PDB file of C-alpha atoms in Angstrom:
ATOM      1  CA  MET A   1      73.164  43.929  36.235  1.00 55.00           C
ATOM      2  CA  ASP A   2      73.681  46.189  33.331  1.00 57.00           C
ATOM      3  CA  PRO A   3      73.015  49.938  33.854  1.00 61.00           C
ATOM      4  CA  ARG A   4      69.469  49.763  32.959  1.00 67.00           C
ATOM      5  CA  GLY A   5      68.792  47.159  35.764  1.00 69.00           C
ATOM      6  CA  GLU A   6      68.647  44.034  33.532  1.00 77.00           C
ATOM      7  CA  SER A   7      70.324  40.739  34.495  1.00 84.00           C
ATOM      8  CA  LEU A   8      72.386  38.850  32.395  1.00 83.00           C
ATOM      9  CA  LEU A   9      69.812  36.287  31.803  1.00 88.00           C
ATOM     10  CA  HIS A  10      67.556  38.926  30.153  1.00 87.00           C
ATOM     11  CA  LEU A  11      70.127  39.922  27.903  1.00 85.00           C
ATOM     12  CA  LEU A  12      71.003  36.326  26.912  1.00 87.00           C
ATOM     13  CA  VAL A  13      67.339  35.363  26.094  1.00 88.00           C
ATOM     14  CA  LEU A  14      67.202  37.978  23.321  1.00 84.00           C
ATOM     15  CA  GLY A  15      70.642  37.163  21.474  1.00 81.00           C
ATOM     16  CA  LYS A  16      70.484  34.861  18.861  1.00 76.00           C
ATOM     17  CA  ASN A  17      73.224  32.395  19.963  1.00 72.00           C
ATOM     18  CA  ASP A  18      71.772  29.603  21.909  1.00 74.00           C
ATOM     19  CA  LYS A  19      75.130  27.935  22.328  1.00 76.00           C
ATOM     20  CA  TYR A  20      75.146  28.866  26.329  1.00 81.00           C
ATOM     21  CA  VAL A  21      71.843  30.120  27.087  1.00 84.00           C
ATOM     22  CA  GLU A  22      69.914  26.888  27.872  1.00 83.00           C
ATOM     23  CA  GLN A  23      72.859  26.069  30.446  1.00 86.00           C
ATOM     24  CA  PHE A  24      72.704  29.608  31.901  1.00 86.00           C
ATOM     25  CA  ILE A  25      68.882  29.383  32.479  1.00 87.00           C
ATOM     26  CA  ARG A  26      69.284  26.012  34.300  1.00 85.00           C
ATOM     27  CA  LEU A  27      72.009  27.642  36.562  1.00 88.00           C
ATOM     28  CA  SER A  28      70.047  30.975  37.115  1.00 85.00           C
ATOM     29  CA  ARG A  29      68.637  31.274  40.671  1.00 83.00           C
ATOM     30  CA  ASP A  30      65.705  33.488  39.589  1.00 89.00           C
ATOM     31  CA  VAL A  31      64.162  32.938  36.005  1.00 92.00           C
ATOM     32  CA  ASN A  32      61.413  35.135  37.283  1.00 92.00           C
ATOM     33  CA  GLN A  33      63.457  38.103  37.882  1.00 90.00           C
ATOM     34  CA  LEU A  34      61.967  41.581  36.674  1.00 88.00           C
ATOM     35  CA  THR A  35      63.642  44.497  35.058  1.00 86.00           C
ATOM     36  CA  PRO A  36      62.903  47.917  36.527  1.00 84.00           C
ATOM     37  CA  GLY A  37      60.232  48.018  33.695  1.00 82.00           C
ATOM     38  CA  GLY A  38      58.422  45.047  35.023  1.00 84.00           C
ATOM     39  CA  MET A  39      59.726  42.333  32.131  1.00 87.00           C
ATOM     40  CA  THR A  40      60.589  38.891  33.039  1.00 91.00           C
ATOM     41  CA  PRO A  41      62.838  36.590  30.918  1.00 93.00           C
ATOM     42  CA  LEU A  42      60.035  34.842  29.621  1.00 93.00           C
ATOM     43  CA  MET A  43      58.289  38.069  28.414  1.00 90.00           C
ATOM     44  CA  ARG A  44      61.489  38.838  26.688  1.00 90.00           C
ATOM     45  CA  ALA A  45      62.034  35.655  25.190  1.00 90.00           C
ATOM     46  CA  VAL A  46      58.232  35.698  23.895  1.00 89.00           C
ATOM     47  CA  ILE A  47      58.697  39.282  22.481  1.00 85.00           C
ATOM     48  CA  GLY A  48      61.760  38.040  20.583  1.00 85.00           C
ATOM     49  CA  GLY A  49      60.396  34.878  19.345  1.00 85.00           C
ATOM     50  CA  ARG A  50      62.794  32.733  21.443  1.00 87.00           C
ATOM     51  CA  LEU A  51      60.867  29.252  21.087  1.00 87.00           C
ATOM     52  CA  LYS A  52      63.707  26.933  22.247  1.00 89.00           C
ATOM     53  CA  VAL A  53      64.376  29.491  25.110  1.00 91.00           C
ATOM     54  CA  ILE A  54      60.665  29.597  26.162  1.00 92.00           C
ATOM     55  CA  ARG A  55      60.638  25.910  26.405  1.00 91.00           C
ATOM     56  CA  VAL A  56      63.565  25.767  28.539  1.00 91.00           C
ATOM     57  CA  LEU A  57      62.280  28.859  30.676  1.00 93.00           C
ATOM     58  CA  LEU A  58      59.322  26.879  31.535  1.00 94.00           C
ATOM     59  CA  GLU A  59      61.170  23.678  32.335  1.00 92.00           C
ATOM     60  CA  CYS A  60      62.922  25.740  34.940  1.00 92.00           C
ATOM     61  CA  GLY A  61      59.343  27.308  36.659  1.00 92.00           C
ATOM     62  CA  ALA A  62      59.024  30.481  34.642  1.00 94.00           C
ATOM     63  CA  ARG A  63      55.931  32.007  35.703  1.00 93.00           C
ATOM     64  CA  VAL A  64      53.121  32.146  32.975  1.00 93.00           C
ATOM     65  CA  ASP A  65      50.801  34.414  35.035  1.00 89.00           C
ATOM     66  CA  CYS A  66      52.744  37.624  34.301  1.00 86.00           C
ATOM     67  CA  GLY A  67      52.061  40.276  32.042  1.00 83.00           C
ATOM     68  CA  ASP A  68      51.119  44.029  31.433  1.00 79.00           C
ATOM     69  CA  PHE A  69      47.830  44.133  33.011  1.00 69.00           C
ATOM     70  CA  TYR A  70      47.564  47.940  32.254  1.00 72.00           C
ATOM     71  CA  ASN A  71      47.580  47.087  28.815  1.00 78.00           C
ATOM     72  CA  LYS A  72      45.217  44.177  29.464  1.00 87.00           C
ATOM     73  CA  ALA A  73      47.881  41.588  28.166  1.00 89.00           C
ATOM     74  CA  THR A  74      49.476  38.628  29.678  1.00 92.00           C
ATOM     75  CA  VAL A  75      52.654  37.048  28.216  1.00 92.00           C
ATOM     76  CA  PHE A  76      50.384  34.216  26.621  1.00 94.00           C
ATOM     77  CA  ASP A  77      48.705  37.104  24.959  1.00 93.00           C
ATOM     78  CA  ASP A  78      52.077  38.210  23.456  1.00 90.00           C
ATOM     79  CA  LEU A  79      52.840  34.679  22.241  1.00 91.00           C
ATOM     80  CA  ILE A  80      49.341  34.456  20.412  1.00 94.00           C
ATOM     81  CA  TRP A  81      50.017  37.692  19.050  1.00 92.00           C
ATOM     82  CA  TYR A  82      53.172  36.655  17.819  1.00 90.00           C
ATOM     83  CA  ARG A  83      51.949  33.463  16.280  1.00 92.00           C
ATOM     84  CA  ASP A  84      49.169  35.288  14.629  1.00 93.00           C
ATOM     85  CA  ARG A  85      51.485  37.678  12.887  1.00 91.00           C
ATOM     86  CA  ASN A  86      54.336  35.240  11.977  1.00 88.00           C
ATOM     87  CA  SER A  87      52.538  32.659   9.982  1.00 87.00           C
ATOM     88  CA  TYR A  88      55.585  31.940   7.871  1.00 87.00           C
ATOM     89  CA  GLU A  89      57.935  31.216  10.802  1.00 84.00           C
ATOM     90  CA  ASN A  90      54.905  28.916  12.316  1.00 86.00           C
ATOM     91  CA  ARG A  91      54.750  26.972   9.091  1.00 88.00           C
ATOM     92  CA  ASP A  92      56.337  24.011  11.113  1.00 90.00           C
ATOM     93  CA  GLY A  93      53.984  24.341  14.004  1.00 90.00           C
ATOM     94  CA  ALA A  94      56.682  25.340  16.335  1.00 88.00           C
ATOM     95  CA  ILE A  95      54.971  28.431  17.552  1.00 90.00           C
ATOM     96  CA  ASP A  96      51.759  26.234  17.895  1.00 93.00           C
ATOM     97  CA  GLN A  97      53.636  23.794  19.876  1.00 91.00           C
ATOM     98  CA  THR A  98      54.779  26.398  22.079  1.00 91.00           C
ATOM     99  CA  VAL A  99      51.292  27.946  22.774  1.00 93.00           C
ATOM    100  CA  GLU A 100      50.303  24.371  23.805  1.00 94.00           C
ATOM    101  CA  LEU A 101      53.120  23.880  26.077  1.00 93.00           C
ATOM    102  CA  MET A 102      52.435  27.365  27.797  1.00 94.00           C
ATOM    103  CA  ARG A 103      48.919  26.262  28.089  1.00 95.00           C
ATOM    104  CA  THR A 104      49.959  22.999  29.816  1.00 95.00           C
ATOM    105  CA  HIS A 105      51.692  25.384  32.078  1.00 95.00           C
ATOM    106  CA  GLY A 106      48.576  26.964  33.096  1.00 95.00           C
ATOM    107  CA  ALA A 107      48.932  29.817  30.515  1.00 95.00           C
ATOM    108  CA  LYS A 108      45.805  32.213  30.173  1.00 96.00           C
ATOM    109  CA  THR A 109      45.039  35.176  28.230  1.00 94.00           C
ATOM    110  CA  TYR A 110      44.045  38.298  29.981  1.00 93.00           C
ATOM    111  CA  ALA A 111      40.441  37.667  29.237  1.00 94.00           C
ATOM    112  CA  GLU A 112      40.636  34.376  30.841  1.00 96.00           C
ATOM    113  CA  MET A 113      42.340  35.592  34.139  1.00 94.00           C
ATOM    114  CA  VAL A 114      39.720  38.218  34.397  1.00 94.00           C
ATOM    115  CA  ARG A 115      36.991  35.375  33.693  1.00 95.00           C
ATOM    116  CA  ASP A 116      38.245  33.266  36.106  1.00 95.00           C
ATOM    117  CA  GLY A 117      38.481  35.775  39.054  1.00 94.00           C
ATOM    118  CA  ASP A 118      42.435  35.329  38.892  1.00 92.00           C
ATOM    119  CA  ILE A 119      42.800  39.093  38.499  1.00 88.00           C
ATOM    120  CA  GLU A 120      40.435  42.216  38.448  1.00 88.00           C
ATOM    121  CA  GLU A 121      40.137  43.971  35.016  1.00 86.00           C
ATOM    122  CA  ALA A 122      41.994  46.980  34.604  1.00 80.00           C
ATOM    123  CA  PRO A 123      40.003  50.291  34.238  1.00 78.00           C
TER     124      PRO A 123
END
């Protein structure tokens, strides 16, 4: 843990060097560990647009049902937001493929989670 309470995994998923990240993720005991601020490595990878890292985290059991429910957003909402604002980076369809991959792992938007009764809507 660093002084802010973040694990090495949280820090690595934001880096730009993929050389050791995949191996480290596969060796990690808890790919869903929370920072003091409530962020998982998957949430960090989505915010950073780390598509390859997202795929490995999902393969290793990262939860897709997490998010900032106070602000009415899931990690899936964050990925959709990232895709919609980065059309140039999505020109090869990589972000769309990641959206579909998260869907196959059960990812839902905040609105879908409320609709399906997975969570209660925040005030």
